Short mmCIF file of C-alpha atoms and ligand atoms in Angstrom, two decimals:
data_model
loop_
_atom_site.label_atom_id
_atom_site.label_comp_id
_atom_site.label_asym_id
_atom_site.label_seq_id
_atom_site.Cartn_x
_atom_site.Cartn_y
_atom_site.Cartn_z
CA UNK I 1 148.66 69.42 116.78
CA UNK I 2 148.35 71.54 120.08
CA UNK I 3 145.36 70.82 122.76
CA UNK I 4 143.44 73.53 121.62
CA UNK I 5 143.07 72.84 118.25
CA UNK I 6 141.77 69.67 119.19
CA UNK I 7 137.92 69.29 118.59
CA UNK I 8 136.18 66.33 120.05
CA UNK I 9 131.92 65.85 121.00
CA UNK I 10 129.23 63.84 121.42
CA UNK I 11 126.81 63.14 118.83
CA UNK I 12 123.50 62.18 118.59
CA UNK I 13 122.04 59.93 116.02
CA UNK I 14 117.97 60.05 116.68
CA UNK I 15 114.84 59.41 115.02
CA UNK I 16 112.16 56.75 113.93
CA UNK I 17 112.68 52.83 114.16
CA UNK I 18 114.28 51.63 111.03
CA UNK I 19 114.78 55.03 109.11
CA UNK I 20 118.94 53.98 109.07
CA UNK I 21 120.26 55.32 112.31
CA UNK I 22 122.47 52.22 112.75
CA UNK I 23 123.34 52.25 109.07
CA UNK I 24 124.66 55.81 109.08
CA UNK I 25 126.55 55.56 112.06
CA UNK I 26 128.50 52.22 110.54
CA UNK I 27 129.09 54.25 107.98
CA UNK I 28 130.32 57.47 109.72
CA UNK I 29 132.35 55.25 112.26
CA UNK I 30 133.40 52.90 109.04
CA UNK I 31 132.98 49.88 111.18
CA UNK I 32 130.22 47.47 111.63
CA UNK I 33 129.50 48.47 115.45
CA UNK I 34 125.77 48.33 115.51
CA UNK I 35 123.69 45.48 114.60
CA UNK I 36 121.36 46.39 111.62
CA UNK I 37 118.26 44.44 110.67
CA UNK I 38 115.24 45.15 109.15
CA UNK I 39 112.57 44.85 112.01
CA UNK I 40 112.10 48.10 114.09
CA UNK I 41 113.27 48.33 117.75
CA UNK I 42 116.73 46.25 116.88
CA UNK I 43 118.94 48.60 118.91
CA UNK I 44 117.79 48.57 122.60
CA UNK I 45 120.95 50.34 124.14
CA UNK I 46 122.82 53.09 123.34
CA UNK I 47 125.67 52.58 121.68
CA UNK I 48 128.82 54.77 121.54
CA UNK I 49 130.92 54.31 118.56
CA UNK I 50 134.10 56.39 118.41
CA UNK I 51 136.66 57.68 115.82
CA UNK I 52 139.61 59.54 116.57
CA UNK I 53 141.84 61.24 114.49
CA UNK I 54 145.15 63.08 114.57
CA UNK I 55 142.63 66.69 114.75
CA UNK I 56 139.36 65.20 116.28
CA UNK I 57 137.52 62.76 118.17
CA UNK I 58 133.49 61.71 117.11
CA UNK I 59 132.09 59.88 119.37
CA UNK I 60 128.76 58.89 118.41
CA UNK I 61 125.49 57.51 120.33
CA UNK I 62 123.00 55.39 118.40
CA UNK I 63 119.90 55.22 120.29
CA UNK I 64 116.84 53.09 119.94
CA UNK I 65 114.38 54.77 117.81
CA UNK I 66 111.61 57.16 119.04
CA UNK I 67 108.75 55.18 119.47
CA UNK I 68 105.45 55.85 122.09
CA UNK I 69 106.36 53.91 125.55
CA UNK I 70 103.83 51.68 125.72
CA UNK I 71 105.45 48.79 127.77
CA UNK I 72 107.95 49.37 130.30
CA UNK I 73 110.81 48.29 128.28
CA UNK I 74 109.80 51.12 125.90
CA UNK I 75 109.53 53.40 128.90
CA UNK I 76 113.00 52.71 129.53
CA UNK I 77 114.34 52.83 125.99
CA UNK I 78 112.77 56.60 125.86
CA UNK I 79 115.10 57.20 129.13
CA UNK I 80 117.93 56.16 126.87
CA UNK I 81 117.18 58.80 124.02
CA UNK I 82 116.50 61.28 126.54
CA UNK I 83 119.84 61.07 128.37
CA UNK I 84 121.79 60.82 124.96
CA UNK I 85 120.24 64.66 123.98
CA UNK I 86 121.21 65.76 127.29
CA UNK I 87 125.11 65.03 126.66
CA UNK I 88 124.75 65.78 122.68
CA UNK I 89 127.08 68.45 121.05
CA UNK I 90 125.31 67.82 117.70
CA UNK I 91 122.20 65.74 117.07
CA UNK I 92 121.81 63.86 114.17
CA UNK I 93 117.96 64.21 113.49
CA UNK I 94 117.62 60.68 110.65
CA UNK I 95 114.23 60.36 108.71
CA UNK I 96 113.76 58.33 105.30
CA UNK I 97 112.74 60.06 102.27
CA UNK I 98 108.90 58.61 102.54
CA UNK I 99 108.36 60.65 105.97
CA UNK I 100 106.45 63.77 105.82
CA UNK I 101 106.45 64.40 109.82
CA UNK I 102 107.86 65.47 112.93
CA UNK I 103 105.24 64.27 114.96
CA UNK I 104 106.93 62.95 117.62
CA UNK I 105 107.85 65.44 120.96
CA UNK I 106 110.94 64.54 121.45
CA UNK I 107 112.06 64.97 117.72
CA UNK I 108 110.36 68.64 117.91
CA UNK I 109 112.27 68.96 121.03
CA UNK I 110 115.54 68.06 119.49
CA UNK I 111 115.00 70.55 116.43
CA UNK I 112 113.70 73.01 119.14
CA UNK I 113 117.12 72.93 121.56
CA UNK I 114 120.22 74.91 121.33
CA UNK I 115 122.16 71.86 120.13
CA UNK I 116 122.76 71.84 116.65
CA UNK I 117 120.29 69.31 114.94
CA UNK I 118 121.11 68.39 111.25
CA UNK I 119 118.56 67.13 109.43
CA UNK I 120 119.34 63.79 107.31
CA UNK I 121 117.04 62.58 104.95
CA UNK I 122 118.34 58.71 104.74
CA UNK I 123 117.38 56.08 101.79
CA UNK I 124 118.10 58.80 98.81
CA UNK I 125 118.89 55.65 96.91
CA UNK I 126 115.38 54.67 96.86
CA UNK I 127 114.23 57.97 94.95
CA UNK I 128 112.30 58.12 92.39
CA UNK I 129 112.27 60.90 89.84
CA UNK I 130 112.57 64.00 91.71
CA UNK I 131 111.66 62.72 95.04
CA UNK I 132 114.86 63.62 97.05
CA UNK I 133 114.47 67.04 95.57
CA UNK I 134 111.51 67.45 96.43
CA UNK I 135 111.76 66.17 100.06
CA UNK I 136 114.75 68.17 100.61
CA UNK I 137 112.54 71.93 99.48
CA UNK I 138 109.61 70.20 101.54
CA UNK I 139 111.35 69.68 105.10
CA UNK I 140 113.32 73.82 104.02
CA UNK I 141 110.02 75.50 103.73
CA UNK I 142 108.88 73.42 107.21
CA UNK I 143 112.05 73.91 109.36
CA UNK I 144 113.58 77.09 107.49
CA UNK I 145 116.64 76.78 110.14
CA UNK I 146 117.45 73.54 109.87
CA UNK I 147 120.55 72.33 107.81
CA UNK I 148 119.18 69.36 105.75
CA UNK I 149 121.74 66.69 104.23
CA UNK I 150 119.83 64.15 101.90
CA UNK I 151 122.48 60.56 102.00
CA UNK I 152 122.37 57.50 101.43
CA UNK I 153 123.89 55.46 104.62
CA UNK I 154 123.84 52.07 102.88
CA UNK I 155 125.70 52.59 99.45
CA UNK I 156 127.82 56.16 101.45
CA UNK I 157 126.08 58.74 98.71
CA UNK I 158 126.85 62.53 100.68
CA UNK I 159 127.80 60.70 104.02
CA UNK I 160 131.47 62.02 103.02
CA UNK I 161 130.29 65.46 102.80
CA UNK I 162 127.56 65.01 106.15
CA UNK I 163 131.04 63.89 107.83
CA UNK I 164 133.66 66.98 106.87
CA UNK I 165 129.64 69.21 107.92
CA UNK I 166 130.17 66.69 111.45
CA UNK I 167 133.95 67.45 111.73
CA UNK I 168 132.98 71.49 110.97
CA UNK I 169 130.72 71.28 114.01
CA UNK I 170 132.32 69.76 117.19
CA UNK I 171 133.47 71.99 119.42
CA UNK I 172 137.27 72.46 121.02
CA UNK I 173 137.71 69.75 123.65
CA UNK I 174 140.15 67.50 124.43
CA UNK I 175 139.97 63.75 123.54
CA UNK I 176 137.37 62.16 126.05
CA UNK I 177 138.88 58.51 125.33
CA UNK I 178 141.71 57.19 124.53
CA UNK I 179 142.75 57.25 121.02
CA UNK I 180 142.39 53.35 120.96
CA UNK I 181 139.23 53.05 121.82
CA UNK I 182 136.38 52.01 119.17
CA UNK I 183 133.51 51.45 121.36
CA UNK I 184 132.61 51.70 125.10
CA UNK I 185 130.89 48.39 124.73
CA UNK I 186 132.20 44.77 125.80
CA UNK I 187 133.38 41.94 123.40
CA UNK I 188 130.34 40.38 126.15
CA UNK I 189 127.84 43.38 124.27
CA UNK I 190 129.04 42.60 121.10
CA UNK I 191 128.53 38.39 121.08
CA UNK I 192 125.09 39.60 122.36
CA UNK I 193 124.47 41.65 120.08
CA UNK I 194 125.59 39.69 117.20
CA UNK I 195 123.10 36.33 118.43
CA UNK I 196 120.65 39.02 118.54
CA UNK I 197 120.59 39.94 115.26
CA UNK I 198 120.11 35.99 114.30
CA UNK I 199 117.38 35.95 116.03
CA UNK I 200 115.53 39.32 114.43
CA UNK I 201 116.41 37.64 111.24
CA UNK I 202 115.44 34.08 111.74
CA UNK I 203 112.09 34.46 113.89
CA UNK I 204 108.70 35.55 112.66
CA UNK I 205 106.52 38.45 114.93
CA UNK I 206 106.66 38.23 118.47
CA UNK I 207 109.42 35.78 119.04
CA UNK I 208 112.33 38.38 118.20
CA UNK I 209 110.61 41.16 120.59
CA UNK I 210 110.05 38.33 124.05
CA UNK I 211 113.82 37.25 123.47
CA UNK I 212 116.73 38.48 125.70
CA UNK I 213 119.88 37.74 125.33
CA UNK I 214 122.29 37.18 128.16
CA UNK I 215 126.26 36.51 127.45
CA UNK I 216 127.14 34.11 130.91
CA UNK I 217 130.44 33.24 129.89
CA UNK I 218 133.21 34.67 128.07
CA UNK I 219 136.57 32.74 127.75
CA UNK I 220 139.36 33.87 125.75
CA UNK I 221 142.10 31.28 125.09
CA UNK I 222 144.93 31.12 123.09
CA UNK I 223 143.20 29.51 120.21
CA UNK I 224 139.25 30.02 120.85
CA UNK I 225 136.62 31.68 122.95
CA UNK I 226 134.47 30.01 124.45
CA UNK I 227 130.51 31.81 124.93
CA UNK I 228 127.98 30.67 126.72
CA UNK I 229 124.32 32.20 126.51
CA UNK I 230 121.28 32.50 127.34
CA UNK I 231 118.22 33.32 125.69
CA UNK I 232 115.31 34.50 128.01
CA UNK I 233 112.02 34.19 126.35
CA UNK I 234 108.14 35.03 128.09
CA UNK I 235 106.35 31.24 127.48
CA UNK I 236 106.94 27.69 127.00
CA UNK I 237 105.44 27.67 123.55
CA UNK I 238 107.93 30.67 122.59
CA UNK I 239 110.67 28.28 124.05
CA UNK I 240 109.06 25.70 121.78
CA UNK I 241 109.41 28.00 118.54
CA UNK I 242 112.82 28.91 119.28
CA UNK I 243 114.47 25.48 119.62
CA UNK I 244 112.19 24.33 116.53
CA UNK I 245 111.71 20.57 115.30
CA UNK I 246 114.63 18.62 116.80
CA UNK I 247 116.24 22.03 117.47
CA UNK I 248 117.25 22.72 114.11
CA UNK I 249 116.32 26.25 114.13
CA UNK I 250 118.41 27.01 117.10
CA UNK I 251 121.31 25.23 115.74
CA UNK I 252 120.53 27.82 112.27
CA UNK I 253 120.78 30.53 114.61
CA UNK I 254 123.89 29.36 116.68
CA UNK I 255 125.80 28.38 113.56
CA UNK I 256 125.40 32.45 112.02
CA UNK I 257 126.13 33.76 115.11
CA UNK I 258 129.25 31.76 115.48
CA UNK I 259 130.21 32.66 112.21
CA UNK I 260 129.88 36.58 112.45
CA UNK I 261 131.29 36.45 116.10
CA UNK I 262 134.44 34.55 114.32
CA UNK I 263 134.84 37.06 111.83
CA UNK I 264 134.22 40.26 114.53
CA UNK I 265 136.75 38.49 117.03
CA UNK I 266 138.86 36.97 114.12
CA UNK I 267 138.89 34.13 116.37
CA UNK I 268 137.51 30.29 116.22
CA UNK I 269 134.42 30.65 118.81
CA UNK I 270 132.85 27.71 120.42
CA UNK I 271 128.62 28.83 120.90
CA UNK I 272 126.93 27.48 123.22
CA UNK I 273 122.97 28.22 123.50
CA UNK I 274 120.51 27.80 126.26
CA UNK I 275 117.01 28.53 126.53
CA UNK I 276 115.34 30.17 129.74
CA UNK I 277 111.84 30.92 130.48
CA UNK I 278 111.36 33.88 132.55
CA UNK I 279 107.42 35.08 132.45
CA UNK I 280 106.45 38.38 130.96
CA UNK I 281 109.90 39.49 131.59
CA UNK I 282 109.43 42.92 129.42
CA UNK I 283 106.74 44.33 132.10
CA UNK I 284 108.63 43.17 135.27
CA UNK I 285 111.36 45.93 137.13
CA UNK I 286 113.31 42.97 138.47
CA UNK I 287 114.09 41.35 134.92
CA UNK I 288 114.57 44.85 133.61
CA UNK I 289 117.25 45.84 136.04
CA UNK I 290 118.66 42.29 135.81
CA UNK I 291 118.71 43.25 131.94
CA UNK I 292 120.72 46.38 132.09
CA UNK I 293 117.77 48.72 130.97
CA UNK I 294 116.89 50.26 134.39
CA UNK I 295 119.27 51.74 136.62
P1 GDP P 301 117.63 51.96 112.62
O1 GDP P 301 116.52 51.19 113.26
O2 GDP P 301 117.23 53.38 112.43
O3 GDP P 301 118.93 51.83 113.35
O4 GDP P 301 117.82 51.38 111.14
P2 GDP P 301 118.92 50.35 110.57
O5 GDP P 301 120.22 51.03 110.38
O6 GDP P 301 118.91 49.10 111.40
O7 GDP P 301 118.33 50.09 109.11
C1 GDP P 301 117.01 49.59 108.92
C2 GDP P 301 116.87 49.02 107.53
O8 GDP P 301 117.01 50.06 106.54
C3 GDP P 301 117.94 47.98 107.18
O9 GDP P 301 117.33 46.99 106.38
C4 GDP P 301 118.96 48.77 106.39
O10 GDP P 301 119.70 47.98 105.49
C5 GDP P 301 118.06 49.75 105.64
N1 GDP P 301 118.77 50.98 105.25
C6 GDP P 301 119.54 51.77 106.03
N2 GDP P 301 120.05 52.80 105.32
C7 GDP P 301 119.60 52.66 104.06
C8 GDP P 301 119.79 53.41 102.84
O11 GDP P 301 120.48 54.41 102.76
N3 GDP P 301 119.12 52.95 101.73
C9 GDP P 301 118.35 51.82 101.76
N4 GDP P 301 117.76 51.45 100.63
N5 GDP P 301 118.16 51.10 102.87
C10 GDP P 301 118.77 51.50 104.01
MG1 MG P 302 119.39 50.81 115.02
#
């Protein structure tokens, strides 16, 4: 395969909380980078999952979903999306079937820039009757320039076909990364990540959204690594929550996080879990730079 024939670009997976963005790029990418739960505002950062093939190289950017900034930390997550349709060679617009609007500027933005936008309607599983269909002639008459694919991300119905349409797309370019590389993200992002996750899953309303995670050690021995983190939280009573009656729910949390970082390392992992209190950490610039979500 000679240089030029090479494709390789950057691509853009945007739209609503919880519509499947993380889904379809796991599926695309074929491995489980980004966490998926179902609570909305799960994926923070943007992460770059990349593929590379003997012809091509994808590298994709899941970004947290559009949402209106109304604390800082949302302010800052909007900064991510921004920056990720700056770079994109193809954007990946992702709505489920239920959603009858673009409402949102920086979606109409997206369909509105010279980047190609494809539009995927996610969740076709859940159709009823003609629904898809009719979705599918709804969004055509709308956006009459717009390529639509209608998938499903979680059981891979049409993402086969959306991916030889992806492949079709990217433009000439040399590899940007080396053919090796899966993710631009640390083993440290991933055990973060993962513990993350067990919280969303394991924690009622706020608690998930005034938790950060922070990975302060990472030892890799022959046998075992070794984690240490910390879990910021706002108050004392959130602390309280967390930890639970004699700490069992923490321990419930550290034990499926150690489990799911064994099987991503395929590694033993000793967890250890500690418990900060930092007050109203998402509205303060210092904790959000000391965070990673300001520059
Ligand atoms: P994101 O916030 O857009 O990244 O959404 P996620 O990928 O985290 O998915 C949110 C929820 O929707 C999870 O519970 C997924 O299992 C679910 N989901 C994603 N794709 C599909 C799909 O194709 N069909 C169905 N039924 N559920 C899906
Ligand atoms: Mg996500």
């Amino acid at each position: 395969m000679s240089e030029k024939a090479f494709k390789s670009g950057f691509i853009s997976i945007i739209g609503k909380p919880n519509v499947g963005k993380s889904t379809l790029m796991n599926a695309l990418v074929g491995e489980k980078l980004s966490i998926i739960t179902n609570k909305a505002q799960t994926t923070r950062h943007r992460i770059f999952g990349i593929l590379t093939t003997e012809e091509f190289q994808m590298i994709y950017s899941d970004t947290p979903g559009v949402i209106e900034a109304s604390y800082k930390l949302q302010e800052s997550m909007m900064k991510f999306v921004k920056s990720s349709l700056e770079d994109a060679d193809l954007i990946l617009l992702v709505m489920e079937l239920g959603e009858k609007e673009v409402n949102m500027p920086i979606l109409e933005e997206a369909l509105k820039s010279n980047t190609p936008t494809l539009l995927v309607i996610n969740k076709s599983d859940q159709s009823k009757g003609s629904q898809a269909h009719d979705k599918e002639q709804f969004w055509r008459e709308k956006y009459p320039e717009v390529e639509i694919h209608t998938v499903s991300a979680l059981e891979k119905t049409n993402t086969d076909a959306l991916f030889e349409r992806i492949v079709g797309l990217l433009p000439y370019h040399p590899p940007y990364f080396p053919a090796d590389t899966l993710t631009d993200k640390t083993e440290r992002f991933f055990a973060s990540e993962i513990l993350r996750e067990k919280i969303f899953l394991n924690y009622k309303q706020e608690i998930p959204y005034s938790c950060e995670v922070v990975i302060e050690s990472f030892k890799e021995e022959e046998t075992i690594i070794r984690i240490g983190a910390l879990i910021y939280v706002e108050r004392n009573t959130q602390k309280g929550i967390l930890i639970g009656k004699g700490g069992q729910s923490l321990k419930k949390v550290g034990t499926e996080a150690r489990l799911d970082m064994e099987d991503f390392f395929q590694k033993k992992v000793h967890l250890e879990i500690f418990v900060k209190v930092e007050k109203d950490w998402r509205k303060a610039d210092r904790s959000l730079k000391q965070f990673g979500y300001l520059n």
